[in-house]
PDB file of C-alpha atoms and ligand atoms in Angstrom:
ATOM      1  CA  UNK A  12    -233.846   0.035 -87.971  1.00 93.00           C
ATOM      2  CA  UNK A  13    -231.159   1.910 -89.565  1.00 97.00           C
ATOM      3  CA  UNK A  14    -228.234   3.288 -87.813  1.00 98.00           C
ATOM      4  CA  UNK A  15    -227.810   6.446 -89.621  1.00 98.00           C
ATOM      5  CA  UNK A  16    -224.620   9.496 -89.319  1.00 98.00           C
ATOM      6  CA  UNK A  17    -225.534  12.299 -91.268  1.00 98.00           C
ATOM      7  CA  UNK A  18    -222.071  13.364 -92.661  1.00 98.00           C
ATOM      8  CA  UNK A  19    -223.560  16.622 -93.894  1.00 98.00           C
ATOM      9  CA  UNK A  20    -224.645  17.337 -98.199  1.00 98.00           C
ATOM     10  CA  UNK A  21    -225.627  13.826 -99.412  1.00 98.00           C
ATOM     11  CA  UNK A  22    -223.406  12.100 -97.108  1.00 98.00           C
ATOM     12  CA  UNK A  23    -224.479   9.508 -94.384  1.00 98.00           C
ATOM     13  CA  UNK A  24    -222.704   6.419 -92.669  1.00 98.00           C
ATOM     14  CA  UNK A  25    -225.516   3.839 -92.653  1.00 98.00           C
ATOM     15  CA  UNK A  26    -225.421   0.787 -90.273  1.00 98.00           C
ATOM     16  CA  UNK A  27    -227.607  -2.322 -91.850  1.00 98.00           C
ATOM     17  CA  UNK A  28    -227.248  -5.406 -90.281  1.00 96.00           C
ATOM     18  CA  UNK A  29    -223.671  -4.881 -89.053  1.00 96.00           C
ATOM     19  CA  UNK A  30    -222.542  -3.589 -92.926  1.00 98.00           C
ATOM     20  CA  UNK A  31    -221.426   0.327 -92.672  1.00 98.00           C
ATOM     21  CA  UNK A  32    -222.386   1.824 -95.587  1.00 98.00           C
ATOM     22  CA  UNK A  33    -221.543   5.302 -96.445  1.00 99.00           C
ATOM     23  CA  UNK A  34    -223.056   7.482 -99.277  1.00 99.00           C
ATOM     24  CA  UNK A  35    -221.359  10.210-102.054  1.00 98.00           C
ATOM     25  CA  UNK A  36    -218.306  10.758 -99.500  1.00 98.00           C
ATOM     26  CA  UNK A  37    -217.870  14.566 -99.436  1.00 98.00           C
ATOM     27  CA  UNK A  38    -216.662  15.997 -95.508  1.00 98.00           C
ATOM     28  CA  UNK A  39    -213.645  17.853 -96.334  1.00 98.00           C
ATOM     29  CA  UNK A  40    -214.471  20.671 -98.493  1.00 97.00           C
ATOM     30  CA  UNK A  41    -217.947  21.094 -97.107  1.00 98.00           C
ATOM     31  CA  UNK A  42    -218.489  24.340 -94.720  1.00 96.00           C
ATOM     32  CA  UNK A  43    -221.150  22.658 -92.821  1.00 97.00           C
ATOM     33  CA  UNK A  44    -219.005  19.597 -91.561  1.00 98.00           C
ATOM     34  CA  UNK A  45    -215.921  20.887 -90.294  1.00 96.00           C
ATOM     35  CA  UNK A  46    -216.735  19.329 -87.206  1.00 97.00           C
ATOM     36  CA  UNK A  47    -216.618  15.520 -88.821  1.00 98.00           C
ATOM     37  CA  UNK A  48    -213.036  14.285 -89.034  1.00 97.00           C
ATOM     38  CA  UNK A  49    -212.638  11.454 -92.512  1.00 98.00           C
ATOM     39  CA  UNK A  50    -210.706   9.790 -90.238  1.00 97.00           C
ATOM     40  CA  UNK A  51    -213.273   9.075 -87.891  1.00 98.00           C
ATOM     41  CA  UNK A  52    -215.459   7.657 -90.670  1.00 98.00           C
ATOM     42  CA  UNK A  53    -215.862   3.916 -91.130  1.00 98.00           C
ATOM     43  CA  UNK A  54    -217.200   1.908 -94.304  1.00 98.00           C
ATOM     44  CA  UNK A  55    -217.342  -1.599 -95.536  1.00 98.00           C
ATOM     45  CA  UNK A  56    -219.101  -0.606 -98.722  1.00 98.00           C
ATOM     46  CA  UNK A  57    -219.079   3.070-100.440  1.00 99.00           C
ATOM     47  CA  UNK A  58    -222.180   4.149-103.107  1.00 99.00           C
ATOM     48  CA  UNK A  59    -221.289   6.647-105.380  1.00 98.00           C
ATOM     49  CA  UNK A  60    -224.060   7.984-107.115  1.00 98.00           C
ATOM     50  CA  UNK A  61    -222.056  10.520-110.061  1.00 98.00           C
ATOM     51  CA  UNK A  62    -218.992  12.539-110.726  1.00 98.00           C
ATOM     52  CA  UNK A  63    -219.526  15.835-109.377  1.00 98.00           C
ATOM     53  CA  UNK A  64    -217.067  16.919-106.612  1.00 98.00           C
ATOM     54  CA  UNK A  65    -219.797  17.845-103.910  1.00 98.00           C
ATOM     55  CA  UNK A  66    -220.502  13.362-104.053  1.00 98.00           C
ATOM     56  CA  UNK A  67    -216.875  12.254-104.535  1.00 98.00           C
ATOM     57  CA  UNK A  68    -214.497  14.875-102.310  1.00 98.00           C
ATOM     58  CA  UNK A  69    -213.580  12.312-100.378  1.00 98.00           C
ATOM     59  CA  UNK A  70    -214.040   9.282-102.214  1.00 98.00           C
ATOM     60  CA  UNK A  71    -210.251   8.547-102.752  1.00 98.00           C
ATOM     61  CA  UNK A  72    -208.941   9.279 -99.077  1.00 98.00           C
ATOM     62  CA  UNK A  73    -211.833   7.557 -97.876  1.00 98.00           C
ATOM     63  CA  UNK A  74    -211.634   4.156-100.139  1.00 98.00           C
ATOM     64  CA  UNK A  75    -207.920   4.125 -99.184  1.00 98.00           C
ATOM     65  CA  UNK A  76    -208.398   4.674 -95.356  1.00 98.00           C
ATOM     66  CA  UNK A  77    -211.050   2.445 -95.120  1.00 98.00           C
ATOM     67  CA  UNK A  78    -210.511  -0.240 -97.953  1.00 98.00           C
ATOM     68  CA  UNK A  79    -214.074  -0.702 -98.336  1.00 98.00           C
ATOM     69  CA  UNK A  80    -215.806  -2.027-101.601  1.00 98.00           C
ATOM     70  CA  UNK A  81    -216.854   1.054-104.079  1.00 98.00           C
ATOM     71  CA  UNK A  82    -220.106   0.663-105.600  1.00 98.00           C
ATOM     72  CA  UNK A  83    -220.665   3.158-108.633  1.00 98.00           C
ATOM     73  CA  UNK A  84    -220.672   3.625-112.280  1.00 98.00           C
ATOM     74  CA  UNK A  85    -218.648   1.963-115.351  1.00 98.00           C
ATOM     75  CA  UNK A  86    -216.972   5.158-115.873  1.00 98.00           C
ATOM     76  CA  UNK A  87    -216.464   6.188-112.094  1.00 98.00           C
ATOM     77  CA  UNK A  88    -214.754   2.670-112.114  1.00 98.00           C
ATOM     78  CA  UNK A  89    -212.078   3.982-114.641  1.00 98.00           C
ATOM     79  CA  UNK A  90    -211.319   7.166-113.003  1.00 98.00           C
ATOM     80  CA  UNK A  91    -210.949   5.446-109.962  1.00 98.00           C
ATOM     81  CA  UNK A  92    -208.755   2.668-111.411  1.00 97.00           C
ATOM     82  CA  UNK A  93    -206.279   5.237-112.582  1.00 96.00           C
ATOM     83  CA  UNK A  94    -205.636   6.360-109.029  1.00 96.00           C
ATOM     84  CA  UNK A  95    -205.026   3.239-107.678  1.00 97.00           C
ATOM     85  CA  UNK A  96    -208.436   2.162-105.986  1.00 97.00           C
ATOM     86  CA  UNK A  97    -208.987  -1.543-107.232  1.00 94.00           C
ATOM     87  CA  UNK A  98    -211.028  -3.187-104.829  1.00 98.00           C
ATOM     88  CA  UNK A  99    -214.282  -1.393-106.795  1.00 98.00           C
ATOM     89  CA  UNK A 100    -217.421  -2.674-108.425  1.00 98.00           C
ATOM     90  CA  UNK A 101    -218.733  -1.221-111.925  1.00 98.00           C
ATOM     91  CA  UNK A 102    -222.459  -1.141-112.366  1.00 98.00           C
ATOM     92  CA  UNK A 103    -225.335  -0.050-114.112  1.00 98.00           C
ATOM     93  CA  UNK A 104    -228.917   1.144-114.075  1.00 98.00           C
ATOM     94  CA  UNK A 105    -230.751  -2.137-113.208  1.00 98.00           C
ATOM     95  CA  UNK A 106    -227.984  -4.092-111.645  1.00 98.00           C
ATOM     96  CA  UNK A 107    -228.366  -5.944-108.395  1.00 98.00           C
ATOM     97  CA  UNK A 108    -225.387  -7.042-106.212  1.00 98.00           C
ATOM     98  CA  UNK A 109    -225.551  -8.632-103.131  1.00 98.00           C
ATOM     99  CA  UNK A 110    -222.757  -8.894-100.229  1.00 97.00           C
ATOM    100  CA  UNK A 111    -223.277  -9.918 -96.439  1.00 96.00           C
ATOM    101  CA  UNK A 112    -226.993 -10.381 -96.461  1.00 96.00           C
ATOM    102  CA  UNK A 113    -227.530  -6.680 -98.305  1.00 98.00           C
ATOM    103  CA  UNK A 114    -228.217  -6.166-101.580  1.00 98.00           C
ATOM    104  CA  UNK A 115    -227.834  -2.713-103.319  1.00 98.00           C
ATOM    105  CA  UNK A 116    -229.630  -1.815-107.237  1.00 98.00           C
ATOM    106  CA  UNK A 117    -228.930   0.626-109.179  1.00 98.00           C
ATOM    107  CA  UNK A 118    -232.342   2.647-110.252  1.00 98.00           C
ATOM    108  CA  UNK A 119    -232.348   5.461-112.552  1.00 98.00           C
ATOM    109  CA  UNK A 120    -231.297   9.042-111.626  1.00 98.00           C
ATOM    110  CA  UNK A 121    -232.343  12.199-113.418  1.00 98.00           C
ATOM    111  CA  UNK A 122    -229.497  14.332-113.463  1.00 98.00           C
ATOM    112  CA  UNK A 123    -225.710  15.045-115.374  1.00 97.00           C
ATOM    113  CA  UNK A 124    -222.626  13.501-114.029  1.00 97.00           C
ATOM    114  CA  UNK A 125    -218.693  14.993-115.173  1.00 98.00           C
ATOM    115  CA  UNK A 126    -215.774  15.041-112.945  1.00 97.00           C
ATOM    116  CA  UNK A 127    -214.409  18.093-111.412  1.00 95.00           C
ATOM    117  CA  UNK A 128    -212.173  18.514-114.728  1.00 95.00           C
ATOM    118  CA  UNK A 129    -215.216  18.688-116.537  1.00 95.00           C
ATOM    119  CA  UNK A 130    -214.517  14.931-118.305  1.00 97.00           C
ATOM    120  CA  UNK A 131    -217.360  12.326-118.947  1.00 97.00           C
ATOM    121  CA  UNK A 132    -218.377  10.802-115.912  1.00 98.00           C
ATOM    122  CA  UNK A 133    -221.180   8.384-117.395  1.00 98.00           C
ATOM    123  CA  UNK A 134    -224.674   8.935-116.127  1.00 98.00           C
ATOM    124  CA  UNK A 135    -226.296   9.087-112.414  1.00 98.00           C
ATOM    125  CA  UNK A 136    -227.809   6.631-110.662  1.00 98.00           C
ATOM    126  CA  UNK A 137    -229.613   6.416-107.493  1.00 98.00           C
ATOM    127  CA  UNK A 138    -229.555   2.656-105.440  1.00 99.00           C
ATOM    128  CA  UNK A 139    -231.960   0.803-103.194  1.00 99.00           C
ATOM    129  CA  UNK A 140    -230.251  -0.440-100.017  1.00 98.00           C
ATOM    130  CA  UNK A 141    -232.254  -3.615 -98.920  1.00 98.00           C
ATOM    131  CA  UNK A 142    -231.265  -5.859 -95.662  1.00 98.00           C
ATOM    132  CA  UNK A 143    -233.454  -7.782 -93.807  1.00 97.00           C
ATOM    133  CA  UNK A 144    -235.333  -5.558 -91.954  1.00 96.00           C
ATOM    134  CA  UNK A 145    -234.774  -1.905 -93.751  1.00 98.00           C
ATOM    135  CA  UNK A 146    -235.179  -1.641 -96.831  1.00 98.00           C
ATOM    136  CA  UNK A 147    -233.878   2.446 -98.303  1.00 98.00           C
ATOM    137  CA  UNK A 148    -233.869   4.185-101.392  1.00 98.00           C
ATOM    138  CA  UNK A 149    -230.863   6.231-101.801  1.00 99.00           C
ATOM    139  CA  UNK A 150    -231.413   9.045-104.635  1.00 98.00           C
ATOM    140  CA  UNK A 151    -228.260  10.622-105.374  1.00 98.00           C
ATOM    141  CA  UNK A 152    -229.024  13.807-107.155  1.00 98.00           C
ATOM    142  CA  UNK A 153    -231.918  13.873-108.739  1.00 98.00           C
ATOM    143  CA  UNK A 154    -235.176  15.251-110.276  1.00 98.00           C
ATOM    144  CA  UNK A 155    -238.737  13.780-109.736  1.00 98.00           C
ATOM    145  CA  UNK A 156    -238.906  11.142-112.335  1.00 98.00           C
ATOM    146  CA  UNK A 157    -241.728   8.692-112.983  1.00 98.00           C
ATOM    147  CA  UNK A 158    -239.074   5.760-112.894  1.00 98.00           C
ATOM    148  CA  UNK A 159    -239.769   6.081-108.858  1.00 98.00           C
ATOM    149  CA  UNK A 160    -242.951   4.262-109.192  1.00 98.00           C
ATOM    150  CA  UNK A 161    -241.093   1.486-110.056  1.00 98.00           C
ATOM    151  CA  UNK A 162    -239.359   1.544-106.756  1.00 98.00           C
ATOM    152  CA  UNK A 163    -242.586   1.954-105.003  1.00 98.00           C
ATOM    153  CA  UNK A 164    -243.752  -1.524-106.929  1.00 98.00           C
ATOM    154  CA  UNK A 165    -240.957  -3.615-106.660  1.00 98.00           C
ATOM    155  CA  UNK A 166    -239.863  -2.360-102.421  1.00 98.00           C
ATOM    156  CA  UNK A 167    -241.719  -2.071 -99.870  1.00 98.00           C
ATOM    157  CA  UNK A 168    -239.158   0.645 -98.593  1.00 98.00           C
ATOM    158  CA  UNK A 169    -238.653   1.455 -94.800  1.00 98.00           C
ATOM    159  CA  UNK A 170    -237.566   5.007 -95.881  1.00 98.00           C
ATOM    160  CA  UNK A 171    -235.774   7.004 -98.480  1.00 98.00           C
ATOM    161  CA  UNK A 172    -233.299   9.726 -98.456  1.00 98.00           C
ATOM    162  CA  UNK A 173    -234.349  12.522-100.886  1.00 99.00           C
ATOM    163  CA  UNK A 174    -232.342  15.602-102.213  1.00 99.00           C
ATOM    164  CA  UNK A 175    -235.158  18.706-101.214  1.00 98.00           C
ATOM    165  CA  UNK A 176    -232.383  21.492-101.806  1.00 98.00           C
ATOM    166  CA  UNK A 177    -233.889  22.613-104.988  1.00 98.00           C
ATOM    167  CA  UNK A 178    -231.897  24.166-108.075  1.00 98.00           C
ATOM    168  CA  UNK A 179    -229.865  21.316-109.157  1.00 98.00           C
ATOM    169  CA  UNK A 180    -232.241  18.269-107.913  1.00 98.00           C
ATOM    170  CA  UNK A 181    -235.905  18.413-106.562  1.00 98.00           C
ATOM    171  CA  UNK A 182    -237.218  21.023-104.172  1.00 98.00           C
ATOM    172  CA  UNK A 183    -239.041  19.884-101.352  1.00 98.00           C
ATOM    173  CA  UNK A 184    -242.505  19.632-103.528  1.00 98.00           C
ATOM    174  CA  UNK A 185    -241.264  17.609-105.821  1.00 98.00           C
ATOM    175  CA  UNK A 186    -239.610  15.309-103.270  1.00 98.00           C
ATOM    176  CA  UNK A 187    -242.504  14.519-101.306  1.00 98.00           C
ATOM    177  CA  UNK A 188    -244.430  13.424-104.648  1.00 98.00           C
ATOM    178  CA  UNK A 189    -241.282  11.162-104.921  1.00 98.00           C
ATOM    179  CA  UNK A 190    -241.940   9.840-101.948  1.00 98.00           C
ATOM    180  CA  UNK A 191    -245.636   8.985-102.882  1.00 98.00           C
ATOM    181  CA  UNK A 192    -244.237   7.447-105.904  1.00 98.00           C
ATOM    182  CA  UNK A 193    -242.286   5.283-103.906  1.00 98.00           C
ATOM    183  CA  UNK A 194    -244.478   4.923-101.436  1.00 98.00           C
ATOM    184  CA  UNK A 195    -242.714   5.673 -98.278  1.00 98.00           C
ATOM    185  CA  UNK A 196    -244.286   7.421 -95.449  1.00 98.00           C
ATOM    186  CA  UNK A 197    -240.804   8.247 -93.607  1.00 98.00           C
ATOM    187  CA  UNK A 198    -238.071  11.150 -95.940  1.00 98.00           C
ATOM    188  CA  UNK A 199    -234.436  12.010 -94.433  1.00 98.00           C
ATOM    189  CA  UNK A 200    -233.972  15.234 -96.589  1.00 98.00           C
ATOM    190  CA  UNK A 201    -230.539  15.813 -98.157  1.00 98.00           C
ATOM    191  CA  UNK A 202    -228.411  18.048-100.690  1.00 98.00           C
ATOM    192  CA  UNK A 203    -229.890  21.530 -99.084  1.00 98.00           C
ATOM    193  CA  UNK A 204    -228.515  24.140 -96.939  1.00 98.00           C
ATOM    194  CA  UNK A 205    -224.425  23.355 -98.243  1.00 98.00           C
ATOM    195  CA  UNK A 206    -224.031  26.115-100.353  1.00 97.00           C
ATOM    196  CA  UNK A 207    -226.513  29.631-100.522  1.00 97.00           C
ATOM    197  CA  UNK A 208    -227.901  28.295-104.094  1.00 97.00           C
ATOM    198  CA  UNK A 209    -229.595  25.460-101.888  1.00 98.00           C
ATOM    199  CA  UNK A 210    -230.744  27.203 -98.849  1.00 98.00           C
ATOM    200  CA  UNK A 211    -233.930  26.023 -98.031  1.00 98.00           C
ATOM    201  CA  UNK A 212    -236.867  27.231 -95.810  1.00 98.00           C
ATOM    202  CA  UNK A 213    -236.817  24.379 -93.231  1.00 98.00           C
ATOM    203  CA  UNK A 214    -240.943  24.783 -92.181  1.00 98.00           C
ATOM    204  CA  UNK A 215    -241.774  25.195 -95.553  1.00 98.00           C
ATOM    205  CA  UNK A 216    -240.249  21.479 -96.583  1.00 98.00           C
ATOM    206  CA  UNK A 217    -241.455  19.731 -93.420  1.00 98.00           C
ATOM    207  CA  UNK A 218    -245.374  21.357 -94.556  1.00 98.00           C
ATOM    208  CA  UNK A 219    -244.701  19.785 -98.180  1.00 98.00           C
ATOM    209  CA  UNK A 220    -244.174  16.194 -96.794  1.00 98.00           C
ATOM    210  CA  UNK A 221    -246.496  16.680 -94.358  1.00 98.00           C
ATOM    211  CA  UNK A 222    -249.303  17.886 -97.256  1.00 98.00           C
ATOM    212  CA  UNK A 223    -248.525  14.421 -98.535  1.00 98.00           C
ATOM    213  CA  UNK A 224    -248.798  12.505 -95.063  1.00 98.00           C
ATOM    214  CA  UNK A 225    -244.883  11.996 -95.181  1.00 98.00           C
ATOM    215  CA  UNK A 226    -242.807  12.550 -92.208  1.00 98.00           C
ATOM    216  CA  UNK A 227    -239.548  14.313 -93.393  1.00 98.00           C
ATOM    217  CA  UNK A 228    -236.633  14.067 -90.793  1.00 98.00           C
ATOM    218  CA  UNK A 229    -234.157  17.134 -91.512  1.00 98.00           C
ATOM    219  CA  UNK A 230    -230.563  15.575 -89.059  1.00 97.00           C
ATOM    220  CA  UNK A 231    -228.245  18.219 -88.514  1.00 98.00           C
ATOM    221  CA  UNK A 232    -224.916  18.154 -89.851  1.00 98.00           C
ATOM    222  CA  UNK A 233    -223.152  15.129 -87.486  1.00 98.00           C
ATOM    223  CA  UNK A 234    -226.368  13.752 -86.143  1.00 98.00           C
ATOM    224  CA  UNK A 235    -226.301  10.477 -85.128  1.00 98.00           C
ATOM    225  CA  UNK A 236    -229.601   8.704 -85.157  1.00 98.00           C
ATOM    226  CA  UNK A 237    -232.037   5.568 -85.691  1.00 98.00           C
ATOM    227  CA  UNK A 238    -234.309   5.414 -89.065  1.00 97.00           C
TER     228      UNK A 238
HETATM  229 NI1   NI B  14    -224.702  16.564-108.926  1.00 97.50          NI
HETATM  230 MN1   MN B  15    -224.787  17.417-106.029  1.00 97.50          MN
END
């Protein structure tokens, strides 16, 4: 199992076989996780899924503090580079990379991707986080997409963690057909509740997975728990 902090947005420290992983870094200018202090956060290895500031707030301070190993786009990899953070892997839909038993690839994300200053960020991607006992599909930001049935076929995932806030990704409807398409019985819900645009109805999500015989877990905001 999993070892999973829920940082709040689309943000999560994930333990997998003694790697800390930690997803779209983005504490400091979110309302909901004032509580959760950067410096208390810990990563060996940081996936960044796109450019837009609610995934990399924190991605700077946070590769700095922690010196971890940034997993994310070509052009991420640039930006990045400019300011100093070096110790950073470029990838791209389809890639694989492996590092202390885990290996991470890059699957297709429907979506945009800019930086804050409105500049190209290249496109979104999503990863599959697979060590030797879980086995999780990270989305990023996304819409439902047929390209998740390719997940479903080539994993046999342990769980997935699904945007469900609606408006700029999938709602919760759509994410629990995701989650048939890539066949996972088990949903930790993400991107929904941070901002009004994404406020969600919480019973009316948990009735959509559960219409598909999927369990979705909804942490709250500095949750600490096993998945
Ligand atoms: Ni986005
Ligand atoms: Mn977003």
């Amino acid at each position: 199992m999993a070892k999973i902090w829920y940082l709040g947005h689309s943000c999560f420290q994930l333990e997998i076989d003694d790697v800390c992983i930690v997803t779209d870094p983005f504490i400091t200018d979110n309302p909901l996780a004032k509580n959760i202090q950067l410096t208390d956060v810990k990563a060996d290895i940081i996936l960044v899924t796109h450019g837009h500031g609610d995934h990399i707030g924190d991605l700077v301070a946070l590769a700095n503090q922690t010196g971890a190993l940034v997993l994310c786009n070509y052009e991420i990899y640039l930006w990045l580079e400019k300011q100093g953070v070096t110790n950073c892997r470029p990838m791209n839909h389809g890639g694989r990379y492996s590092s202390r038993g885990v290996d991470y690839k890059v699957v297709t994300a429907a979506h945009s991707s800019s930086f804050p200053d409105g500049s190209y960020a290249g496109n979104p991607v999503g990863f599959v986080i697979e060590g030797q006992h879980d086995c999780l599909y990270f989305a990023g930001d996304t819409g439902l997409t047929l390209d998740m049935k390719l997940i479903g076929e080539e994993f046999d995932l342990t769980g997935a963690l699904l945007p469900i806030g609606d408006n700029f990704t999938m709602g919760a409807k759509d994410a629990a057909i995701a989650a048939t398409f890539c066949k996972t019985k088990k949903v930790v819900g993400m991107h929904y509740d941070t901002f009004d645009i994404i406020e969600i109805d919480h019973e009316e999500a948990r009735d959509a997975f559960r219409d598909k015989g999927v369990e979705l877990f909804l942490p709250e905001v500095g949750e600490t728990f096993n998945f």
